[in-house]
Coordinates of C-alpha atoms in Angstrom, one line a residue:
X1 CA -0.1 99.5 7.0
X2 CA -3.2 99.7 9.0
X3 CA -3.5 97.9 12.3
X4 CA -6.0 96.8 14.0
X5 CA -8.4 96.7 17.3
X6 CA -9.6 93.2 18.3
X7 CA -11.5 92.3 21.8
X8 CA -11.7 88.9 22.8
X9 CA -13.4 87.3 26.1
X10 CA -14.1 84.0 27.2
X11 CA -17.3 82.3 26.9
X12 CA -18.9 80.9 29.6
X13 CA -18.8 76.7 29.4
X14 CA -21.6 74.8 28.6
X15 CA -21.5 70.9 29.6
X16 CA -23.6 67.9 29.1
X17 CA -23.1 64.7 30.1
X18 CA -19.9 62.9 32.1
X19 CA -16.3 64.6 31.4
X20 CA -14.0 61.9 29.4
X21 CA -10.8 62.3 28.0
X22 CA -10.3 65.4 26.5
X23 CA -9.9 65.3 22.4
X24 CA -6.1 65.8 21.9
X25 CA -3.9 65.3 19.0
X26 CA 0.0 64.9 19.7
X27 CA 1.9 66.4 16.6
X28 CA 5.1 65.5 18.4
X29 CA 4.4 62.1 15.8
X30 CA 3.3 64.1 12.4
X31 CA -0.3 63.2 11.2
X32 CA -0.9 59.6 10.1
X33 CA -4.6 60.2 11.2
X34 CA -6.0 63.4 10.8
X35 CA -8.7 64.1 13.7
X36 CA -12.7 64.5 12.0
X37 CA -13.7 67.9 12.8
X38 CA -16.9 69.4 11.9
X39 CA -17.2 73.0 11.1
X40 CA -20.3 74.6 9.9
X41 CA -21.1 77.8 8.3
X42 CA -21.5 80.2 11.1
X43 CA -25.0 81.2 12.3
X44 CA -25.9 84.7 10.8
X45 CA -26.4 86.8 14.1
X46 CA -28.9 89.2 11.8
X47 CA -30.6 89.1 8.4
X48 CA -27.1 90.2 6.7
X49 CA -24.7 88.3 8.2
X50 CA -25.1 85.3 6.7
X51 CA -21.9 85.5 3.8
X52 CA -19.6 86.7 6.9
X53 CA -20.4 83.5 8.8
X54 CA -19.7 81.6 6.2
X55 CA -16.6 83.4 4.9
X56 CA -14.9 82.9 8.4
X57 CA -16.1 79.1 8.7
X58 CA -14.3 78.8 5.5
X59 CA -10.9 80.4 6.5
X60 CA -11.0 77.7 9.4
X61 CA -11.8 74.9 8.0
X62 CA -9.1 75.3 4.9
X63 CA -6.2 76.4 8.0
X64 CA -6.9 73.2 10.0
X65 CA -6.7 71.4 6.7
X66 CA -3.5 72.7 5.8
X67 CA -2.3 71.8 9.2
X68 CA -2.3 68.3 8.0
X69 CA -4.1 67.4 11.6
X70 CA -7.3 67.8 11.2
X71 CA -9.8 66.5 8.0
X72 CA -12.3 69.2 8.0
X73 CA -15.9 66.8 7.2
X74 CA -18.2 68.1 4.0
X75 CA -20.5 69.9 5.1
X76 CA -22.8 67.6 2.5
X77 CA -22.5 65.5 5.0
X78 CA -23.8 67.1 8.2
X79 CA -26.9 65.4 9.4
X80 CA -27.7 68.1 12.0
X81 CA -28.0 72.1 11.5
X82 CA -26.4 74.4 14.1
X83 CA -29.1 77.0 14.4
X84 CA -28.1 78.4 18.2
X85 CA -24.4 77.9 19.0
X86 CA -26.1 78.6 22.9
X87 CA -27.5 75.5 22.8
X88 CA -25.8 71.9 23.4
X89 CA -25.4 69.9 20.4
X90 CA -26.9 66.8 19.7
X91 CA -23.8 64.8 19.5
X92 CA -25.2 61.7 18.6
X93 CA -26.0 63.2 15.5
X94 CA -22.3 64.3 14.5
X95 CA -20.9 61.2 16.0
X96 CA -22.8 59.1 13.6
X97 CA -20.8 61.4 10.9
X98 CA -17.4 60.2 12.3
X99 CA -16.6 63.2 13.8
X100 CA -14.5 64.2 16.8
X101 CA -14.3 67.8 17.1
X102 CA -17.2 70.0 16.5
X103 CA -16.8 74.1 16.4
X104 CA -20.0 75.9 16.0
X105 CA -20.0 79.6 15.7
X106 CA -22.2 83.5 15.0
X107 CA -21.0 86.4 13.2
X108 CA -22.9 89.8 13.9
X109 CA -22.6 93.2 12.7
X110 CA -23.0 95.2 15.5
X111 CA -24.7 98.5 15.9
X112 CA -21.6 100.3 16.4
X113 CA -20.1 98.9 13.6
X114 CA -18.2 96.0 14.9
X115 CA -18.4 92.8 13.9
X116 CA -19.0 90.1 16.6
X117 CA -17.4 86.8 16.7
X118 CA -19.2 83.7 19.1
X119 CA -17.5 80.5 18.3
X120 CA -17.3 77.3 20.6
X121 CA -15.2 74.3 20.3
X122 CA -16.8 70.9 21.2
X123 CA -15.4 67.4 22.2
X124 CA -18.6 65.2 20.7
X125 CA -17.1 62.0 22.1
X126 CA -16.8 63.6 25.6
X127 CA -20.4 64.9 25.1
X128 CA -19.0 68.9 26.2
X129 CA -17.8 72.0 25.7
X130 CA -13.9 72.5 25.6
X131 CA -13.5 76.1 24.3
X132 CA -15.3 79.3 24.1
X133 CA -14.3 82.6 22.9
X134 CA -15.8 85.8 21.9
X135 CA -14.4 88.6 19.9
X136 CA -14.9 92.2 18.3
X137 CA -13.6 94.0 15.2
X138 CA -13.7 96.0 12.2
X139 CA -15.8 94.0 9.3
X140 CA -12.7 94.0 7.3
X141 CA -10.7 92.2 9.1
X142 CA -13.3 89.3 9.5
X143 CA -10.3 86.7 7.8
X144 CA -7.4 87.5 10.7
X145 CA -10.5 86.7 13.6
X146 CA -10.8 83.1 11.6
X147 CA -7.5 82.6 11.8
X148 CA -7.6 83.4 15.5
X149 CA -10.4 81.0 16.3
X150 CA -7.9 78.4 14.1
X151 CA -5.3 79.2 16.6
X152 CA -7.4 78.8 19.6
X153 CA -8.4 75.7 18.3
X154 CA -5.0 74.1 17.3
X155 CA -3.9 74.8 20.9
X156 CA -6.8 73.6 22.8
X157 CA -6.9 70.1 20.8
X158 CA -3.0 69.8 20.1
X159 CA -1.6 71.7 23.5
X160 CA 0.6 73.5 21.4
X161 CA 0.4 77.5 19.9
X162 CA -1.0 78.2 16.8
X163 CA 0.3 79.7 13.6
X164 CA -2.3 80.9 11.4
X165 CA -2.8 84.2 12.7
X166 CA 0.9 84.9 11.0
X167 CA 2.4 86.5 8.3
X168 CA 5.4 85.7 5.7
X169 CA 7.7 88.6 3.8
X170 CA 9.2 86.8 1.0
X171 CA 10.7 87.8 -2.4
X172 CA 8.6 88.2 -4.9
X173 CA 10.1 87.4 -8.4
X174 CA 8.7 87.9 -12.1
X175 CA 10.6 88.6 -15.3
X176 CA 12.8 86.8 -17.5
X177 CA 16.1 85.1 -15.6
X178 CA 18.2 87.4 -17.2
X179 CA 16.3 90.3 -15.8
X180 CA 15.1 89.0 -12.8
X181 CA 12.9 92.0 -10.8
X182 CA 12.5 90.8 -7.2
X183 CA 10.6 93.0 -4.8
X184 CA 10.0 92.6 -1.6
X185 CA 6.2 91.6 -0.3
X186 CA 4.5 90.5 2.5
X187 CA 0.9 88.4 2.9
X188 CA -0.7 86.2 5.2
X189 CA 0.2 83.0 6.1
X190 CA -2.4 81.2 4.2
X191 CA -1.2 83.3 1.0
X192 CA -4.2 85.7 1.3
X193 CA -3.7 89.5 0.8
X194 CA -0.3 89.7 -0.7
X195 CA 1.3 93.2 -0.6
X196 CA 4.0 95.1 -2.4
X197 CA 6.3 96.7 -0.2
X198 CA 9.1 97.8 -3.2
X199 CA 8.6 98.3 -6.6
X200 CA 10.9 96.8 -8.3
X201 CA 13.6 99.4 -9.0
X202 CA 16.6 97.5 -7.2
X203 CA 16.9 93.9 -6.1
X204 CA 16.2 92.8 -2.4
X205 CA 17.1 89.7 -1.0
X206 CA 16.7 88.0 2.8
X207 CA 14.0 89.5 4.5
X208 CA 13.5 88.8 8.0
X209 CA 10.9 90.0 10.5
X210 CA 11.5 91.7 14.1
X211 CA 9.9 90.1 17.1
X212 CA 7.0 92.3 16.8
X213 CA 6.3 91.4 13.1
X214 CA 6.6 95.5 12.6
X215 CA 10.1 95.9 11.4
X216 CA 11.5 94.1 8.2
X217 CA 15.3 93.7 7.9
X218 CA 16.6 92.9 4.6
X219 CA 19.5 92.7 1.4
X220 CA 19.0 96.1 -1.0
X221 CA 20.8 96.9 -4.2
X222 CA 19.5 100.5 -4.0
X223 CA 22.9 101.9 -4.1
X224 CA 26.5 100.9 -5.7
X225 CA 26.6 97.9 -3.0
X226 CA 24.5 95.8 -1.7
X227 CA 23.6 97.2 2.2
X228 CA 21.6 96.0 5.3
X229 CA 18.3 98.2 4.9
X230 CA 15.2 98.4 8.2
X231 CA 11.4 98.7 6.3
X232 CA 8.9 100.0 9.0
X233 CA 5.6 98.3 7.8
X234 CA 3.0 100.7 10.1
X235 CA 4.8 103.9 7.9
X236 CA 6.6 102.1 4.9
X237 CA 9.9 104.0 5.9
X238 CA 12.9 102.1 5.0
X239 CA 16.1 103.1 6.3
X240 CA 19.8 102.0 5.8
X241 CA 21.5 100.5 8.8
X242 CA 24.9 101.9 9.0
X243 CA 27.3 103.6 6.7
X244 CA 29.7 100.9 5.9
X245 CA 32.3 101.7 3.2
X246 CA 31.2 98.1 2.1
X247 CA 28.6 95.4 1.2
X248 CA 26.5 94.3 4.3
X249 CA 24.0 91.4 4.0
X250 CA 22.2 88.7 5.9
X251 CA 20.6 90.2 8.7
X252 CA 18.7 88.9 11.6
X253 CA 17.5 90.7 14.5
X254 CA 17.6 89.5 18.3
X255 CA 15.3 87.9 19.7
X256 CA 14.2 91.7 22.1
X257 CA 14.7 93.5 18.6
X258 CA 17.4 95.6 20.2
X259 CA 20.1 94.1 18.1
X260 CA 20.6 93.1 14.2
X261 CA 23.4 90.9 13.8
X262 CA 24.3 91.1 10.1
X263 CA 27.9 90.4 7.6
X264 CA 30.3 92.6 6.4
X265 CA 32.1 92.4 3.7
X266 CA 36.0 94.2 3.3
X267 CA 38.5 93.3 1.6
X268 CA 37.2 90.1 0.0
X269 CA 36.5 88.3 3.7
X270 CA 33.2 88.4 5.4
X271 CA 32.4 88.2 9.0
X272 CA 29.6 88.7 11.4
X273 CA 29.0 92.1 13.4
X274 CA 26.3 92.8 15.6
X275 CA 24.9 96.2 15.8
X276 CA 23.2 98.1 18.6
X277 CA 19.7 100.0 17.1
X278 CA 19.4 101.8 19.9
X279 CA 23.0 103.4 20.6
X280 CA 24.0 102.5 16.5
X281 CA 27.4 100.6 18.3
X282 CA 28.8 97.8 16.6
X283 CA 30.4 94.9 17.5
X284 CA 32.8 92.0 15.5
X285 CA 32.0 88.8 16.4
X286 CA 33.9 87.0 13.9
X287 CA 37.9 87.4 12.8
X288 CA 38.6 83.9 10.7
X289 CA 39.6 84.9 7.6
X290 CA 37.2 82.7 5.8
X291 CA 33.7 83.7 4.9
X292 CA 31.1 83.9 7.8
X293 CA 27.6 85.0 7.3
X294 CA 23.6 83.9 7.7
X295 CA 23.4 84.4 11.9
X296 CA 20.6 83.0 13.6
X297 CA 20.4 84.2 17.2
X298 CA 19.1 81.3 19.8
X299 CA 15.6 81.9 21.1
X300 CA 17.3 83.1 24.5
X301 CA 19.3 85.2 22.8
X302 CA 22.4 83.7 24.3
X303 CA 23.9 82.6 21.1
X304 CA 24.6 82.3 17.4
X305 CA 24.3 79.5 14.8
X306 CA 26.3 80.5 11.9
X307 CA 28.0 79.7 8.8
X308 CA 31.6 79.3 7.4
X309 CA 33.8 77.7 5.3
X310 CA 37.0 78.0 7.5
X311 CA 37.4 74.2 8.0
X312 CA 37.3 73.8 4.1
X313 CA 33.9 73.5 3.2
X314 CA 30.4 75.6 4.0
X315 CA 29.2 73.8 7.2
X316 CA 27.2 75.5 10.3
X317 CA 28.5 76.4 13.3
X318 CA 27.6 78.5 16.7
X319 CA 29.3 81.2 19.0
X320 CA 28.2 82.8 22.2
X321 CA 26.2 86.3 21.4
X322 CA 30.0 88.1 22.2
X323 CA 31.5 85.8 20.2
X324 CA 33.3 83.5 22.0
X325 CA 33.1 79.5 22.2
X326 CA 32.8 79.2 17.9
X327 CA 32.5 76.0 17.3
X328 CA 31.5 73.9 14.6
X329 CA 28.5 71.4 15.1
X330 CA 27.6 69.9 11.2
X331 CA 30.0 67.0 10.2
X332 CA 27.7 65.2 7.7
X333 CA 28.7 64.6 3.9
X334 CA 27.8 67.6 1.5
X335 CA 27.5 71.3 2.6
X336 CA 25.2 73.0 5.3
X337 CA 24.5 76.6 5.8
X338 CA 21.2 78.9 6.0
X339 CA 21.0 77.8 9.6
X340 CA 17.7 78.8 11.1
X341 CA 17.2 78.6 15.3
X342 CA 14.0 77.2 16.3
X343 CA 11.5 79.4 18.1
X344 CA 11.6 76.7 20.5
X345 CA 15.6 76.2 21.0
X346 CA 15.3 72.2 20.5
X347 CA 16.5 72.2 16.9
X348 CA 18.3 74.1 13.7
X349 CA 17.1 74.4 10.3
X350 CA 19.5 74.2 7.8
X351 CA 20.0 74.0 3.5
X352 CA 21.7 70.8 2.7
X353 CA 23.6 70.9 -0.3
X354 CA 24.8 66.9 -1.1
X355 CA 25.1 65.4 -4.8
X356 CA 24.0 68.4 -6.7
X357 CA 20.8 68.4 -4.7
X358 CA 19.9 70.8 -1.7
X359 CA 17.6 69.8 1.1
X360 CA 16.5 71.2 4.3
X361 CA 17.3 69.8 7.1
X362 CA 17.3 69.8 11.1
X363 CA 19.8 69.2 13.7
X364 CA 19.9 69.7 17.7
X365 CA 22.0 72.4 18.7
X366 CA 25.0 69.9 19.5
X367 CA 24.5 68.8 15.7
X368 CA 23.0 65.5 16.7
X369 CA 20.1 64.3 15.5
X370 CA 20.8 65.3 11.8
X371 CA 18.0 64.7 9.5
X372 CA 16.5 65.9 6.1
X373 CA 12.8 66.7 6.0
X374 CA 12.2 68.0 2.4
X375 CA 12.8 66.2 -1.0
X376 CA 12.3 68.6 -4.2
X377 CA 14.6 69.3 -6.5
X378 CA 16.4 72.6 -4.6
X379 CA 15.0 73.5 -1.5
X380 CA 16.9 75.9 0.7
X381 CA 16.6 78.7 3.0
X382 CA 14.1 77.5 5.5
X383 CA 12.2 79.5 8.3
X384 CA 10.1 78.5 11.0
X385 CA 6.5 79.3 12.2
X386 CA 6.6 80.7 16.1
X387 CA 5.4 77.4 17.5
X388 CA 8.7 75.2 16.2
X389 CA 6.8 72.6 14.2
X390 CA 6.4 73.7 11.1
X391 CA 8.5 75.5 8.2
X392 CA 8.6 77.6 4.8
X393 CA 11.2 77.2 2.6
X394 CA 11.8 78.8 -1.1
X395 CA 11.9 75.6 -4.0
X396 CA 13.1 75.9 -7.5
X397 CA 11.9 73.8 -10.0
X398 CA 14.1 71.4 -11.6
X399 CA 15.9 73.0 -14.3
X400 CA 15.3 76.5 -12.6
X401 CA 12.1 76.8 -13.7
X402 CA 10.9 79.6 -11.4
X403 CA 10.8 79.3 -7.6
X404 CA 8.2 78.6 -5.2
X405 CA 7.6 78.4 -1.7
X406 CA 7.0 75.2 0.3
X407 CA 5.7 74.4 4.0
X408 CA 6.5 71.0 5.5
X409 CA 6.1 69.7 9.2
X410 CA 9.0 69.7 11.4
X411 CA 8.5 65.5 11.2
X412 CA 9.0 65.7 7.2
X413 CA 5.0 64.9 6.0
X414 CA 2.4 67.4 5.2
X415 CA 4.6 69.3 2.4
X416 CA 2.3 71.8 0.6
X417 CA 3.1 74.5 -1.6
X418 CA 2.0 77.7 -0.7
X419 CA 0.1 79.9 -3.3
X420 CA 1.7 83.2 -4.2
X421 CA 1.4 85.7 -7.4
X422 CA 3.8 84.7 -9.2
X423 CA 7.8 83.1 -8.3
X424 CA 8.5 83.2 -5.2
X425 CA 11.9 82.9 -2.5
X426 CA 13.2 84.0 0.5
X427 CA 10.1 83.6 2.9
X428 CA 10.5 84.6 6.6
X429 CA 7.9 83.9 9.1
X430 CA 6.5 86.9 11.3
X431 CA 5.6 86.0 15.3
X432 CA 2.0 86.0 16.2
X433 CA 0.4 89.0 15.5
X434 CA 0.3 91.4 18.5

């Protein structure tokens, strides 16, 4: 899968008038008020750029939109035309539109070929400039530069990282539910440019990304048994990890990539090994005889939320990276398991299951804190974007018709559906593109 070049720089600062308060949101308390934000069409930088400026404007407005913190303003609204983005604004002008934020921006084909992003980010209340950034790439890849200029802009008004310039593999699912053909896909994370990466022939289940977003680790049925295969996107190689004599499922790689912990199945009892990629060694980290599976390493890599049913029922627990100190930390009523580690260590995802319902949900690491933060009618195996506020999760309809996957903030609001060809499960969520 091609990759590709992209040059950013700073843009100088341009300023007018007394520095206030910078424009911030805090998404630490969801979104009851979304922040105004005008973005125009970016300014053509030459007779034939006009449809790229307003392609990427586009792409921004609808990811700071689906954010849930920002309400993009019509731009039937806009009582002032951005015709040099070099020039200060007239900020009267948008203020008198209600809004907060402004971003204007240029898009130029190059001679050489490249196309040339300008954008700046004002605060119109603070009467000055509080971002500016400049980048260079191939024409085609004009919708992953709009996601960047969404990430720049989330992170400069929220203080927190951006998530747009992402990708999710999920499970792509079509057919009738007796002959269910899943493949495994990939697209980006507003849903745009979806990809086949199998093609149908076996079943694949749990995908999960490496921390370079190059490497997919999932579930195959190519052979007799299920087994633990690695998918290279760059070359489209797919290898299987290890020669076990048995079923192998539910991997997840470390947080350096160096290591896939994953479950093996013998003799009816499952437990979790870990497995060196570079040396091929492999380690048990689990003995119980009941069934342990779905790791989730700790951001720092220092340990392991888990799940097992050896105190009677499915609950989640965690274990150093060797092993030691297992110890259970859900107590709630119903069932817990799919246990998913934040990117930022303060909390664990998890799939509820309570009253013939399932739920996700989120502890602390201690299993305090316990709270559920979706409400269809089966929502499980959640996954988390790389700033730890937001997740995916894969949502059948009631009475199983079809699945679907879902995005809801880490405080419970802003659940949206996210558009894919056809059913959907299983999504993971890549780290920011490299």
């Amino acid at each position: 899968m091609k990759r590709f070049l992209i040059l950013l720089a700073a843009l100088a600062a341009l300023t007018a008038g007394p520095a206030y308060a910078a424009l911030q949101v805090d998404v630490t308390q969801g979104n009851a008020q979304p922040l105004p934000i005008a973005v125009p069409d970016f300014v053509p930088g030459g007779p034939n750029d006009a449809q790229a400026g307003a392609n990427i404007a586009g792409v921004v407005r609808a990811d700071l939109e689906r954010s849930g913190l920002f309400r993009p303003l019509d731009q039937k609204g806009f009582v002032d035309h951005i015709t040099n983005i070099n020039a200060v604004p007239n900020f009267a002008n948008w203020r008198s539109i209600t809004a907060q934020g402004l971003v204007t921006g240029q898009a130029t084909q190059q001679a050489d070929g490249r196309l040339r992003v300008d954008f700046r980010l004002w605060d119109v209340y603070g009467d000055s400039q509080m971002l500016g950034l400049q980048f260079f790439t191939t024409p085609e890849n004009w919708r992953r530069i709009a996601h960047m200029v969404s990430d720049a802009i989330y992170e400069r008004i929220t203080g927190e990282k951006g998530y747009f310039d992402t990708r999710i593999v999920f499970i792509s699912e079509s057919g009738p539910a007796i002959k269910r053909v899943k493949r495994l896909a990939i697209m980006d994370e507003d849903g745009a440019n979806p990809i086949f990466l199998t093609r149908g022939d076996y079943m694949v289940l749990t995908p999960r990304f490496n921390p370079t977003a190059q490497m997919i680790a999932y579930m195959s049925y190519i052979g007799a048994k299920p087994r633990v295969y690695l998918f290279d996107i760059e070359t489209g190689k797919q290898e299987m990890l290890g020669n076990f004599p048995n079923m192998t499922f539910s991997p997840r790689f470390s947080p350096d990539g160096n290591r896939v912990a994953l479950t093996l199945e013998t003799a009816g009892n499952s437990d979790i090994y870990l497995m060196d990629l570079r040396t091929r060694a492999i380690q048990r980290l689990t003995t119980d005889p009941a069934i342990d599976t779905a790791p989730s390493f700790s951001p720092d890599g220092r340990q392991i939320a888990f799940e097992s049913d050896r105190g009677g029922s499915q609950q989640i627990y965690v274990m150093n990276a060797d092993g030691s100190g297992q110890h259970r930390i859900s107590f709630g009523a119903g069932r817990n398991g799919t246990p998913v580690w934040s990117p930022r260590g303060d909390l664990i995802a998890f799939t509820k299951q309570d009253n013939g319902r399932f739920d996700i949900g989120v502890m602390r690491p201690d299993g305090s804190g316990e709270r559920l933060i979706s409400s269809g009618w089966e929502d499980e195996g959640p996954t988390w974007a790389p700033n730890g506020r937001v997740l995916m999760f894969s949502r059948t309809l009631e009475g199983g018709r079809g699945s679907q996957i879902w995005s809801v903030d880490v405080t419970g609001r802003n659940e949206r559906r996210v558009l894919t060809p056809g059913a959907a499960s299983d999504p993971a969520w890549s780290p920011l593109i490299q």
